[in-house]
PDB file of N, CA and C in Angstrom:
ATOM      1  N   MET A  18     111.875 104.344 120.657  1.00 80.00           N
ATOM      2  CA  MET A  18     111.023 104.205 119.490  1.00 80.00           C
ATOM      3  C   MET A  18     109.638 103.716 119.904  1.00 80.00           C
ATOM      4  N   LYS A  19     108.657 104.150 119.154  1.00 88.00           N
ATOM      5  CA  LYS A  19     107.282 103.778 119.435  1.00 88.00           C
ATOM      6  C   LYS A  19     106.665 103.178 118.174  1.00 88.00           C
ATOM      7  N   ILE A  20     105.774 102.221 118.360  1.00 91.00           N
ATOM      8  CA  ILE A  20     105.081 101.599 117.236  1.00 91.00           C
ATOM      9  C   ILE A  20     103.806 102.384 116.951  1.00 91.00           C
ATOM     10  N   SER A  21     103.574 102.631 115.674  1.00 95.00           N
ATOM     11  CA  SER A  21     102.346 103.309 115.262  1.00 95.00           C
ATOM     12  C   SER A  21     101.550 102.369 114.358  1.00 95.00           C
ATOM     13  N   TYR A  22     100.265 102.254 114.645  1.00 96.00           N
ATOM     14  CA  TYR A  22      99.373 101.435 113.817  1.00 96.00           C
ATOM     15  C   TYR A  22      98.440 102.311 112.984  1.00 96.00           C
ATOM     16  N   THR A  23      98.829 103.561 112.772  1.00 96.00           N
ATOM     17  CA  THR A  23      98.013 104.483 111.981  1.00 96.00           C
ATOM     18  C   THR A  23      97.737 103.919 110.594  1.00 96.00           C
ATOM     19  N   LYS A  24      98.729 103.260 110.017  1.00 97.00           N
ATOM     20  CA  LYS A  24      98.546 102.659 108.691  1.00 97.00           C
ATOM     21  C   LYS A  24      97.439 101.606 108.713  1.00 97.00           C
ATOM     22  N   LEU A  25      97.333 100.864 109.800  1.00 97.00           N
ATOM     23  CA  LEU A  25      96.285  99.850 109.922  1.00 97.00           C
ATOM     24  C   LEU A  25      94.917 100.504 109.890  1.00 97.00           C
ATOM     25  N   TRP A  26      94.738 101.568 110.649  1.00 97.00           N
ATOM     26  CA  TRP A  26      93.428 102.229 110.710  1.00 97.00           C
ATOM     27  C   TRP A  26      93.063 102.833 109.362  1.00 97.00           C
ATOM     28  N   LYS A  27      94.045 103.386 108.653  1.00 97.00           N
ATOM     29  CA  LYS A  27      93.785 103.938 107.322  1.00 97.00           C
ATOM     30  C   LYS A  27      93.426 102.830 106.342  1.00 97.00           C
ATOM     31  N   LEU A  28      94.112 101.695 106.461  1.00 97.00           N
ATOM     32  CA  LEU A  28      93.821 100.553 105.583  1.00 97.00           C
ATOM     33  C   LEU A  28      92.411 100.036 105.818  1.00 97.00           C
ATOM     34  N   LEU A  29      91.999  99.979 107.079  1.00 97.00           N
ATOM     35  CA  LEU A  29      90.629  99.543 107.384  1.00 97.00           C
ATOM     36  C   LEU A  29      89.608 100.482 106.736  1.00 97.00           C
ATOM     37  N   ILE A  30      89.864 101.767 106.797  1.00 97.00           N
ATOM     38  CA  ILE A  30      88.955 102.735 106.171  1.00 97.00           C
ATOM     39  C   ILE A  30      88.920 102.512 104.665  1.00 97.00           C
ATOM     40  N   ASP A  31      90.092 102.331 104.060  1.00 96.00           N
ATOM     41  CA  ASP A  31      90.161 102.114 102.610  1.00 96.00           C
ATOM     42  C   ASP A  31      89.396 100.864 102.188  1.00 96.00           C
ATOM     43  N   LYS A  32      89.443  99.834 103.031  1.00 95.00           N
ATOM     44  CA  LYS A  32      88.763  98.577 102.717  1.00 95.00           C
ATOM     45  C   LYS A  32      87.317  98.559 103.231  1.00 95.00           C
ATOM     46  N   LYS A  33      86.878  99.694 103.798  1.00 97.00           N
ATOM     47  CA  LYS A  33      85.524  99.831 104.330  1.00 97.00           C
ATOM     48  C   LYS A  33      85.217  98.765 105.398  1.00 97.00           C
ATOM     49  N   LEU A  34      86.188  98.581 106.296  1.00 96.00           N
ATOM     50  CA  LEU A  34      86.045  97.648 107.405  1.00 96.00           C
ATOM     51  C   LEU A  34      86.106  98.432 108.713  1.00 96.00           C
ATOM     52  N   ASN A  35      85.549  97.856 109.769  1.00 96.00           N
ATOM     53  CA  ASN A  35      85.686  98.480 111.084  1.00 96.00           C
ATOM     54  C   ASN A  35      86.455  97.545 112.009  1.00 96.00           C
ATOM     55  N   LYS A  36      86.732  98.017 113.209  1.00 95.00           N
ATOM     56  CA  LYS A  36      87.526  97.226 114.156  1.00 95.00           C
ATOM     57  C   LYS A  36      86.822  95.926 114.526  1.00 95.00           C
ATOM     58  N   GLN A  37      85.517  95.977 114.649  1.00 96.00           N
ATOM     59  CA  GLN A  37      84.752  94.775 115.010  1.00 96.00           C
ATOM     60  C   GLN A  37      84.880  93.709 113.920  1.00 96.00           C
ATOM     61  N   THR A  38      84.818  94.123 112.672  1.00 96.00           N
ATOM     62  CA  THR A  38      84.970  93.189 111.561  1.00 96.00           C
ATOM     63  C   THR A  38      86.375  92.602 111.561  1.00 96.00           C
ATOM     64  N   LEU A  39      87.370  93.437 111.813  1.00 96.00           N
ATOM     65  CA  LEU A  39      88.747  92.952 111.884  1.00 96.00           C
ATOM     66  C   LEU A  39      88.887  91.914 112.990  1.00 96.00           C
ATOM     67  N   ARG A  40      88.278  92.175 114.134  1.00 96.00           N
ATOM     68  CA  ARG A  40      88.322  91.202 115.241  1.00 96.00           C
ATOM     69  C   ARG A  40      87.700  89.875 114.811  1.00 96.00           C
ATOM     70  N   ARG A  41      86.579  89.948 114.119  1.00 96.00           N
ATOM     71  CA  ARG A  41      85.890  88.730 113.690  1.00 96.00           C
ATOM     72  C   ARG A  41      86.732  87.966 112.661  1.00 96.00           C
ATOM     73  N   LEU A  42      87.361  88.679 111.735  1.00 95.00           N
ATOM     74  CA  LEU A  42      88.175  88.044 110.695  1.00 95.00           C
ATOM     75  C   LEU A  42      89.433  87.375 111.249  1.00 95.00           C
ATOM     76  N   THR A  43      89.981  87.969 112.312  1.00 96.00           N
ATOM     77  CA  THR A  43      91.274  87.502 112.828  1.00 96.00           C
ATOM     78  C   THR A  43      91.174  86.692 114.111  1.00 96.00           C
ATOM     79  N   GLY A  44      90.068  86.827 114.820  1.00 96.00           N
ATOM     80  CA  GLY A  44      89.928  86.120 116.086  1.00 96.00           C
ATOM     81  C   GLY A  44      90.708  86.748 117.224  1.00 96.00           C
ATOM     82  N   ILE A  45      91.099  88.009 117.086  1.00 96.00           N
ATOM     83  CA  ILE A  45      91.840  88.656 118.171  1.00 96.00           C
ATOM     84  C   ILE A  45      90.873  89.183 119.224  1.00 96.00           C
ATOM     85  N   SER A  46      91.364  89.296 120.424  1.00 96.00           N
ATOM     86  CA  SER A  46      90.517  89.697 121.549  1.00 96.00           C
ATOM     87  C   SER A  46      90.310  91.204 121.594  1.00 96.00           C
ATOM     88  N   ALA A  47      89.335  91.613 122.390  1.00 95.00           N
ATOM     89  CA  ALA A  47      89.074  93.036 122.593  1.00 95.00           C
ATOM     90  C   ALA A  47      90.273  93.698 123.271  1.00 95.00           C
ATOM     91  N   ALA A  48      90.920  92.973 124.164  1.00 96.00           N
ATOM     92  CA  ALA A  48      92.095  93.513 124.860  1.00 96.00           C
ATOM     93  C   ALA A  48      93.235  93.785 123.878  1.00 96.00           C
ATOM     94  N   THR A  49      93.430  92.885 122.939  1.00 96.00           N
ATOM     95  CA  THR A  49      94.473  93.081 121.931  1.00 96.00           C
ATOM     96  C   THR A  49      94.118  94.254 121.029  1.00 96.00           C
ATOM     97  N   MET A  50      92.855  94.378 120.677  1.00 95.00           N
ATOM     98  CA  MET A  50      92.417  95.504 119.856  1.00 95.00           C
ATOM     99  C   MET A  50      92.658  96.822 120.603  1.00 95.00           C
ATOM    100  N   ALA A  51      92.443  96.810 121.915  1.00 96.00           N
ATOM    101  CA  ALA A  51      92.697  97.998 122.729  1.00 96.00           C
ATOM    102  C   ALA A  51      94.189  98.344 122.716  1.00 96.00           C
ATOM    103  N   LYS A  52      95.042  97.335 122.790  1.00 95.00           N
ATOM    104  CA  LYS A  52      96.486  97.571 122.729  1.00 95.00           C
ATOM    105  C   LYS A  52      96.869  98.197 121.393  1.00 95.00           C
ATOM    106  N   LEU A  53      96.290  97.693 120.317  1.00 95.00           N
ATOM    107  CA  LEU A  53      96.566  98.264 118.999  1.00 95.00           C
ATOM    108  C   LEU A  53      96.132  99.732 118.965  1.00 95.00           C
ATOM    109  N   GLY A  54      94.974 100.000 119.536  1.00 93.00           N
ATOM    110  CA  GLY A  54      94.456 101.371 119.562  1.00 93.00           C
ATOM    111  C   GLY A  54      95.337 102.327 120.339  1.00 93.00           C
ATOM    112  N   LYS A  55      96.033 101.801 121.348  1.00 93.00           N
ATOM    113  CA  LYS A  55      96.917 102.625 122.180  1.00 93.00           C
ATOM    114  C   LYS A  55      98.351 102.643 121.662  1.00 93.00           C
ATOM    115  N   GLY A  56      98.620 101.896 120.579  1.00 92.00           N
ATOM    116  CA  GLY A  56      99.975 101.846 120.039  1.00 92.00           C
ATOM    117  C   GLY A  56     100.924 101.026 120.882  1.00 92.00           C
ATOM    118  N   GLU A  57     100.389 100.075 121.631  1.00 93.00           N
ATOM    119  CA  GLU A  57     101.219  99.223 122.475  1.00 93.00           C
ATOM    120  C   GLU A  57     101.694  98.002 121.691  1.00 93.00           C
ATOM    121  N   ASN A  58     102.668  97.315 122.265  1.00 92.00           N
ATOM    122  CA  ASN A  58     103.189  96.106 121.630  1.00 92.00           C
ATOM    123  C   ASN A  58     102.155  94.993 121.664  1.00 92.00           C
ATOM    124  N   VAL A  59     102.055  94.265 120.554  1.00 95.00           N
ATOM    125  CA  VAL A  59     101.210  93.080 120.494  1.00 95.00           C
ATOM    126  C   VAL A  59     102.038  91.937 119.931  1.00 95.00           C
ATOM    127  N   ASN A  60     101.571  90.743 120.137  1.00 94.00           N
ATOM    128  CA  ASN A  60     102.261  89.544 119.688  1.00 94.00           C
ATOM    129  C   ASN A  60     102.401  89.548 118.166  1.00 94.00           C
ATOM    130  N   THR A  61     103.532  89.084 117.679  1.00 95.00           N
ATOM    131  CA  THR A  61     103.779  89.016 116.240  1.00 95.00           C
ATOM    132  C   THR A  61     102.743  88.138 115.542  1.00 95.00           C
ATOM    133  N   ASP A  62     102.293  87.081 116.198  1.00 96.00           N
ATOM    134  CA  ASP A  62     101.267  86.210 115.612  1.00 96.00           C
ATOM    135  C   ASP A  62      99.995  86.993 115.291  1.00 96.00           C
ATOM    136  N   VAL A  63      99.636  87.937 116.146  1.00 96.00           N
ATOM    137  CA  VAL A  63      98.452  88.770 115.914  1.00 96.00           C
ATOM    138  C   VAL A  63      98.657  89.616 114.669  1.00 96.00           C
ATOM    139  N   LEU A  64      99.831  90.217 114.544  1.00 97.00           N
ATOM    140  CA  LEU A  64     100.115  91.055 113.382  1.00 97.00           C
ATOM    141  C   LEU A  64     100.076  90.235 112.093  1.00 97.00           C
ATOM    142  N   ILE A  65     100.578  89.024 112.153  1.00 97.00           N
ATOM    143  CA  ILE A  65     100.560  88.148 110.977  1.00 97.00           C
ATOM    144  C   ILE A  65      99.123  87.778 110.616  1.00 97.00           C
ATOM    145  N   ARG A  66      98.291  87.491 111.611  1.00 97.00           N
ATOM    146  CA  ARG A  66      96.874  87.183 111.332  1.00 97.00           C
ATOM    147  C   ARG A  66      96.170  88.368 110.683  1.00 97.00           C
ATOM    148  N   ILE A  67      96.485  89.570 111.151  1.00 97.00           N
ATOM    149  CA  ILE A  67      95.896  90.773 110.557  1.00 97.00           C
ATOM    150  C   ILE A  67      96.333  90.896 109.096  1.00 97.00           C
ATOM    151  N   CYS A  68      97.616  90.696 108.848  1.00 98.00           N
ATOM    152  CA  CYS A  68      98.127  90.791 107.482  1.00 98.00           C
ATOM    153  C   CYS A  68      97.492  89.737 106.573  1.00 98.00           C
ATOM    154  N   GLU A  69      97.330  88.544 107.078  1.00 97.00           N
ATOM    155  CA  GLU A  69      96.694  87.494 106.276  1.00 97.00           C
ATOM    156  C   GLU A  69      95.246  87.843 105.973  1.00 97.00           C
ATOM    157  N   ALA A  70      94.537  88.363 106.947  1.00 96.00           N
ATOM    158  CA  ALA A  70      93.122  88.712 106.756  1.00 96.00           C
ATOM    159  C   ALA A  70      92.953  89.868 105.777  1.00 96.00           C
ATOM    160  N   LEU A  71      93.869  90.833 105.832  1.00 97.00           N
ATOM    161  CA  LEU A  71      93.766  92.010 104.972  1.00 97.00           C
ATOM    162  C   LEU A  71      94.574  91.872 103.684  1.00 97.00           C
ATOM    163  N   LYS A  72      95.286  90.744 103.557  1.00 96.00           N
ATOM    164  CA  LYS A  72      96.123  90.489 102.377  1.00 96.00           C
ATOM    165  C   LYS A  72      97.112  91.638 102.151  1.00 96.00           C
ATOM    166  N   CYS A  73      97.937  91.856 103.171  1.00 97.00           N
ATOM    167  CA  CYS A  73      98.920  92.932 103.106  1.00 97.00           C
ATOM    168  C   CYS A  73     100.202  92.500 103.807  1.00 97.00           C
ATOM    169  N   LYS A  74     101.182  93.408 103.842  1.00 97.00           N
ATOM    170  CA  LYS A  74     102.451  93.162 104.515  1.00 97.00           C
ATOM    171  C   LYS A  74     102.476  93.893 105.849  1.00 97.00           C
ATOM    172  N   LEU A  75     103.400  93.507 106.721  1.00 96.00           N
ATOM    173  CA  LEU A  75     103.545  94.170 108.011  1.00 96.00           C
ATOM    174  C   LEU A  75     103.776  95.667 107.843  1.00 96.00           C
ATOM    175  N   SER A  76     104.553  96.038 106.851  1.00 96.00           N
ATOM    176  CA  SER A  76     104.842  97.458 106.639  1.00 96.00           C
ATOM    177  C   SER A  76     103.603  98.242 106.204  1.00 96.00           C
ATOM    178  N   ASP A  77     102.535  97.534 105.800  1.00 97.00           N
ATOM    179  CA  ASP A  77     101.297  98.192 105.414  1.00 97.00           C
ATOM    180  C   ASP A  77     100.418  98.542 106.618  1.00 97.00           C
ATOM    181  N   ILE A  78     100.711  97.941 107.788  1.00 97.00           N
ATOM    182  CA  ILE A  78      99.850  98.163 108.952  1.00 97.00           C
ATOM    183  C   ILE A  78     100.559  98.823 110.126  1.00 97.00           C
ATOM    184  N   MET A  79     101.878  98.911 110.094  1.00 96.00           N
ATOM    185  CA  MET A  79     102.588  99.489 111.229  1.00 96.00           C
ATOM    186  C   MET A  79     103.877 100.143 110.789  1.00 96.00           C
ATOM    187  N   GLU A  80     104.389 101.021 111.669  1.00 95.00           N
ATOM    188  CA  GLU A  80     105.694 101.633 111.437  1.00 95.00           C
ATOM    189  C   GLU A  80     106.275 102.069 112.772  1.00 95.00           C
ATOM    190  N   LEU A  81     107.581 102.230 112.789  1.00 91.00           N
ATOM    191  CA  LEU A  81     108.266 102.723 113.989  1.00 91.00           C
ATOM    192  C   LEU A  81     108.395 104.230 113.889  1.00 91.00           C
ATOM    193  N   GLU A  82     108.110 104.885 115.004  1.00 87.00           N
ATOM    194  CA  GLU A  82     108.243 106.351 115.043  1.00 87.00           C
ATOM    195  C   GLU A  82     109.426 106.747 115.871  1.00 87.00           C
TER     196      GLU A  82
END
């Protein structure tokens, strides 16, 4: 199984945000953002910070393929 963050990128577009703004809101590093872009595993704490910043659930930003 592979993790897909396509929902996250669509949500950012819907909220008129970019990756840089997301980084600033959450405090995540450029390396972590790169992992998200490649669909790699990231720490659960990072995903929770993203959800808190975007006021959404985990299922709104990721899915298993």
